[in-house]
Coordinates of C-alpha atoms in Angstrom, one line a residue:
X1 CA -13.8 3.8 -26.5
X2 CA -12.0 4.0 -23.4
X3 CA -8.0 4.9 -22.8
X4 CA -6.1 2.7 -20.4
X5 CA -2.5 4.3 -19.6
X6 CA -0.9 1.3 -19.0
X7 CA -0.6 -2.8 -20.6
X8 CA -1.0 -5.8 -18.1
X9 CA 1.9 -7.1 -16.5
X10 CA 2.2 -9.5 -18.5
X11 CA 3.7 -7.3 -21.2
X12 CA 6.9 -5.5 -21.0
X13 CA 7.2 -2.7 -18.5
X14 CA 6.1 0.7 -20.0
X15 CA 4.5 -0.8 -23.1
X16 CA 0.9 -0.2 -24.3
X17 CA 0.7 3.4 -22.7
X18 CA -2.0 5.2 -23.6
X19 CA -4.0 2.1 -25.2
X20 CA -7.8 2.5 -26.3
X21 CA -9.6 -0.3 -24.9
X22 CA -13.4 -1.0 -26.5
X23 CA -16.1 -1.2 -23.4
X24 CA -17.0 -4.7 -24.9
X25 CA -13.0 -5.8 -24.4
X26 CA -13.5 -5.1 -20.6
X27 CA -15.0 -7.4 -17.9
X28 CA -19.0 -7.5 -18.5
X29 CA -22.1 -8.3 -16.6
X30 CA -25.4 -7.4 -17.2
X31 CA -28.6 -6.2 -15.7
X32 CA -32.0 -4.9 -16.9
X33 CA -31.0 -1.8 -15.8
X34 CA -27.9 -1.4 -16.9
X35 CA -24.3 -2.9 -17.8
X36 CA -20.7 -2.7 -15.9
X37 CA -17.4 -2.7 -17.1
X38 CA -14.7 -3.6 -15.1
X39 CA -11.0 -2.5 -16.1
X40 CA -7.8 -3.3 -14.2
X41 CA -6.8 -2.4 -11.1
X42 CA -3.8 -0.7 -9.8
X43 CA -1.8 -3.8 -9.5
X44 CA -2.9 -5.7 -12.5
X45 CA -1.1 -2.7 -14.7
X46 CA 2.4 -1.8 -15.0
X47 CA 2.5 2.0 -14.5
X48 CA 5.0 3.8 -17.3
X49 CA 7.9 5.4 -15.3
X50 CA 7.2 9.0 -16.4
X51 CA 3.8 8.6 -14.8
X52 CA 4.9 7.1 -11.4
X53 CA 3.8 9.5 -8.7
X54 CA 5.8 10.9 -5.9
X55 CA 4.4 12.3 -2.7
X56 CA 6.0 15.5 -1.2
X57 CA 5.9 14.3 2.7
X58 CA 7.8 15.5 5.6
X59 CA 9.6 12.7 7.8
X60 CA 7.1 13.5 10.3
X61 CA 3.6 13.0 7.6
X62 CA 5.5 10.2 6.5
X63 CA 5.7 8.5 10.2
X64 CA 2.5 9.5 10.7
X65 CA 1.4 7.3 8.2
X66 CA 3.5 4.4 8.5
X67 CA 1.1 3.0 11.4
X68 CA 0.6 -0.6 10.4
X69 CA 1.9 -2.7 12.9
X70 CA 0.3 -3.1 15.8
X71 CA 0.7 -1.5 19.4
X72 CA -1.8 -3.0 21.3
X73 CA -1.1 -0.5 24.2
X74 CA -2.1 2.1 21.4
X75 CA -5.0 0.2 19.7
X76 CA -6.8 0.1 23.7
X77 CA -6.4 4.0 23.5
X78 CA -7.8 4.2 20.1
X79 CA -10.6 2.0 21.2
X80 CA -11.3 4.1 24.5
X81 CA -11.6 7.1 22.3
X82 CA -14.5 5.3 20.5
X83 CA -16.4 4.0 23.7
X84 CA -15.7 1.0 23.0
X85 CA -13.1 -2.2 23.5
X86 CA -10.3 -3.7 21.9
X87 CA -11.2 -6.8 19.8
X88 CA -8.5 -9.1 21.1
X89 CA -5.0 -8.9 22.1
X90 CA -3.8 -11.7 20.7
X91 CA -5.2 -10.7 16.9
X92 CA -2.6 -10.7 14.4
X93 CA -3.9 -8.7 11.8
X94 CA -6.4 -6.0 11.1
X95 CA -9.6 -6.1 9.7
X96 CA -9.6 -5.5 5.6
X97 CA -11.5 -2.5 4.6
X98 CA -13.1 -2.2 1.3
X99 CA -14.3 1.8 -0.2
X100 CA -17.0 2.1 -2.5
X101 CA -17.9 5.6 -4.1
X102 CA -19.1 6.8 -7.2
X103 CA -17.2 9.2 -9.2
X104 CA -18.2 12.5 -11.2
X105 CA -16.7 15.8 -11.4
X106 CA -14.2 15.4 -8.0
X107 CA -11.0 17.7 -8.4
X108 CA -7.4 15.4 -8.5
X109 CA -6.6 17.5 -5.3
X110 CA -9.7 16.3 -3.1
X111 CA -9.2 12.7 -4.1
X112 CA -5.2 13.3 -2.9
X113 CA -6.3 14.6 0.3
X114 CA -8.6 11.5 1.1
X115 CA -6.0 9.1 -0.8
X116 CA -3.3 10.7 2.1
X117 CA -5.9 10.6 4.9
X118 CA -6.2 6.5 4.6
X119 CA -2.6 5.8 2.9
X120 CA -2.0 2.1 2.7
X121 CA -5.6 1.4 4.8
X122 CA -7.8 0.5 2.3
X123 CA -7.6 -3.3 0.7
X124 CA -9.6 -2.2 -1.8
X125 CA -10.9 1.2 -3.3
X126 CA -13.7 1.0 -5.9
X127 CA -14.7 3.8 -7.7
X128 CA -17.8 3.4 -10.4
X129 CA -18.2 6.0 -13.3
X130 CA -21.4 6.3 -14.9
X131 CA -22.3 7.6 -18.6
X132 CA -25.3 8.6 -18.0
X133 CA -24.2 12.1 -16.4
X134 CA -20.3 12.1 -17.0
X135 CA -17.7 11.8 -19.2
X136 CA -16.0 9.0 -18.5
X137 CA -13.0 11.3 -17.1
X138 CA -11.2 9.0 -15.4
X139 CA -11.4 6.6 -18.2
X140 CA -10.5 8.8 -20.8
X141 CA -8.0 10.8 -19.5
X142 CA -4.7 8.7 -19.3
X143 CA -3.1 10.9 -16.5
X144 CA -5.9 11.7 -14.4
X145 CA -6.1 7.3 -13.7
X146 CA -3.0 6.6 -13.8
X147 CA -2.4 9.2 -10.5
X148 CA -6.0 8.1 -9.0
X149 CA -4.2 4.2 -9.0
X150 CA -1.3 5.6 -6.6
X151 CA -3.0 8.3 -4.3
X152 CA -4.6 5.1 -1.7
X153 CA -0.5 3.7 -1.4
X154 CA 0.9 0.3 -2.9
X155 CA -1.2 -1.8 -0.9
X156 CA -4.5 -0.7 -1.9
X157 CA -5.6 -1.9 -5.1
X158 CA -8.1 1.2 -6.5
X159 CA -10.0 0.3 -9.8
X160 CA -12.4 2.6 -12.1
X161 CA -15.2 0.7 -13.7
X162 CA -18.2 2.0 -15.7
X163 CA -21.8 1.9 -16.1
X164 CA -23.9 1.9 -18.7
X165 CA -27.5 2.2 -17.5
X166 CA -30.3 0.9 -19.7
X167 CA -32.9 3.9 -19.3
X168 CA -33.3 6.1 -22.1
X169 CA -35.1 9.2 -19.2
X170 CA -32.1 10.8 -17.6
X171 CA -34.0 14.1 -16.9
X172 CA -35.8 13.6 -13.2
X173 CA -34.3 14.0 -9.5
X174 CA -36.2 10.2 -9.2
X175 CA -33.7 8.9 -12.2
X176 CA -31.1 10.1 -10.7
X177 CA -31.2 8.8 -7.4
X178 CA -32.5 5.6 -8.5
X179 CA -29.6 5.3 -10.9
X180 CA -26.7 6.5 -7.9
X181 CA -28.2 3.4 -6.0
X182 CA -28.3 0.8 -9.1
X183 CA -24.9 2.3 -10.1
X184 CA -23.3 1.4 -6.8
X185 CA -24.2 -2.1 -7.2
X186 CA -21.0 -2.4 -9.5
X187 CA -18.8 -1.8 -6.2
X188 CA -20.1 -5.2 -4.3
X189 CA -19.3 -6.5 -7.7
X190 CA -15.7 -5.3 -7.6
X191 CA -15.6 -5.8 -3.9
X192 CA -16.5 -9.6 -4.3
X193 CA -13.9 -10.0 -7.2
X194 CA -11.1 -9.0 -5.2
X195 CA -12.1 -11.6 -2.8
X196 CA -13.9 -10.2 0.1
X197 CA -15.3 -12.0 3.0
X198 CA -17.8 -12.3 5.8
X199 CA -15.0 -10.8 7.7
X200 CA -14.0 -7.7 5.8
X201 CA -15.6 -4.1 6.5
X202 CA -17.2 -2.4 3.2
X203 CA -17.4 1.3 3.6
X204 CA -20.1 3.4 1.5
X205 CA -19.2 7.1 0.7
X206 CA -19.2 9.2 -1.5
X207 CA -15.7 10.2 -3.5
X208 CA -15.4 13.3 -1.8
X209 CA -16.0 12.6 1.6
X210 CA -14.1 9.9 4.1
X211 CA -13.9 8.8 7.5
X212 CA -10.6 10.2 9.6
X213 CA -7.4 7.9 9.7
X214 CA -8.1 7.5 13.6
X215 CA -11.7 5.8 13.1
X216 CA -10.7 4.0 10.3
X217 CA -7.7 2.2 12.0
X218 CA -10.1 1.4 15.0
X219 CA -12.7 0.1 12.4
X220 CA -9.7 -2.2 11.7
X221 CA -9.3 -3.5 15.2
X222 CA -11.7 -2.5 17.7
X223 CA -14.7 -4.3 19.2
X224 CA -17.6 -2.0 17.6
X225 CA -20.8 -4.0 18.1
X226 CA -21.7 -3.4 14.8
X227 CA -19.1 -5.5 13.2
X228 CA -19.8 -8.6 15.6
X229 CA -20.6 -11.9 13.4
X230 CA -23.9 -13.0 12.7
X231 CA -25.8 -10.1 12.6
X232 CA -28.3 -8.7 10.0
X233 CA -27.2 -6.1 7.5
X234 CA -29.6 -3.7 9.3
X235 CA -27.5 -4.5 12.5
X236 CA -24.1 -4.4 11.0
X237 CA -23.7 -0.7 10.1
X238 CA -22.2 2.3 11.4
X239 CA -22.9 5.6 9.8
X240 CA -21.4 8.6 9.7
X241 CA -22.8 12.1 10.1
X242 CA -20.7 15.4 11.0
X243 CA -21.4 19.1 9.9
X244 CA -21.3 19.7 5.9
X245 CA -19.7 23.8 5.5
X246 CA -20.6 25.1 2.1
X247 CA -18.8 28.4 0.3

C-alpha cells in the first residue's frame, strides 16, 4: 500500500489527504524484469493548504532565480563561458530539460538545495523508487512528497514512481547495478508520458548530485555540439565530472 497526500483535481481542494492508494490502482507496465508504477505528478494533485511550502528567500536569491526571460546580450556571455556559441538570436524559447534520478535514502535538505539550484528550470523531474533496497519513503511518508512536489518551483512537474523488480537475488554488487540501470528505465517512461521530444534535453543523475544553474541555463540555449539534430545517442551526450569531497 502506498499513501498519496493529496486527491486529483478533479475533486474538491484539500480532500483525500493522506489517501492509501494500492500499487495495482496506479499506472502499470510491465517487464521481465520488473514492474513500474506511476503516481501523479505535482500538477495532477491538489496540494492541502497546511502542506503548501514556503521558501525563505532574500529579494536578492529571489532575483537571482527569476532568470527566465531571455537577454540575449547575456545568453552570448553565458555561452562564451562554455566555449561555445549562442544557438540563435532570434529563438524564442529555451530548450526543455527533463531530470531523471533514482531515489533512496537522500535527506529533504539535499533535495532542497538542488530543488533551489534549478528553480523553475526543469520541465520535468523524475524520480524512481525501487523496493528492492528501500522503503518506499517518498511514497509512504505523506509530508516528505508532498514538499519533494514543490522544491523544483510551479513549473516543473516532479513525480515519484516505483519499481518492483522481478528477481528474487538482491544480495550481489552485479544485482545491484544491473538493477540501478533497469530501474532507470521507468524515467524515459515518465519522460515520454509528459510528452517529450526529439528536441528536449534529458539529464541523467543521480538525486544528490546536479549540474550548476549557469550550465543548465546554457544547456537551455547555447549551441553545444552535442545537442545538434541528427546525431547518434553516442554523439549526443555531455557528461559531467568534477571532484567528489567525502567526510
Amino acid at each position: 500500500v502506498l499513501v498519496n497526500y493529496a486527491s486529483s483535481k478533479n475533486d474538491a481542494a484539500d480532500q483525500g489527504a493522506m489517501q492509501s492508494i494500492q500499487l495495482n490502482n496506479l499506472l502499470q507496465q510491465s517487464f521481465p524484469h520488473g514492474s513500474f508504477f506511476f503516481g501523479h505528478t505535482g500538477h495532477e494533485v491538489s496540494i492541502p493548504k497546511k502542506s503548501i511550502w514556503k521558501p525563505s528567500r532574500n529579494p536578492v536569491q529571489q532575483k537571482l532565480l527569476d532568470d527566465e526571460e531571455i537577454d540575449v546580450e547575456e545568453e552570448k556571455e553565458r555561452c562564451e563561458r562554455y566555449g561555445v556559441g549562442y544557438t540563435d538570436e532570434t529563438l524564442s524559447r529555451r530548450r526543455r530539460l527533463f531530470l531523471g534520478a533514482l531515489l533512496a535514502e537522500e535527506s529533504m535538505e539535499v533535495l532542497q538545495a538542488i530543488g533551489t539550484e534549478s528553480y523553475n528550470i526543469f520541465h520535468t523531474v523524475s524520480y524512481i523508487e525501487n523496493n528492492a533496497t528501500h522503503n518506499w519513503k517518498y511514497g509512504l511518508q505523506a509530508g516528505y512528497l508532498s514538499k519533494l512536489q514543490q522544491l523544483f518551483g510551479p513549473n516543473t512537474k516532479v513525480s515519484v514512481d516505483y519499481y518492483v523488480t522481478a528477481s528474487n537475488s538482491t544480495s550481489t554488487d552485479d544485482f545491484s547495478l544491473r538493477n540501478n540501470a533497469l530501474q532507470r528505465e521507468g524515467n524515459t517512461l515518465r519522460w515520454k508520458m509528459n510528452g517529450m521530444t526529439k528536441g528536449d534535453v534529458a539529464i541523467v543523475a543521480d538525486a544528490d548530485a546536479t549540474f550548476s544553474r549557469d550550465l543548465l541555463r546554457a544547456l537551455q540555449i547555447c549551441d553545444f555540439p552535442e545537442l545538434r539534430p541528427g546525431q547518434t545517442c553516442d554523439q549526443s551526450m555531455v557528461s559531467g565530472v568534477t571532484l567528489a569531497f567525502e567526510g
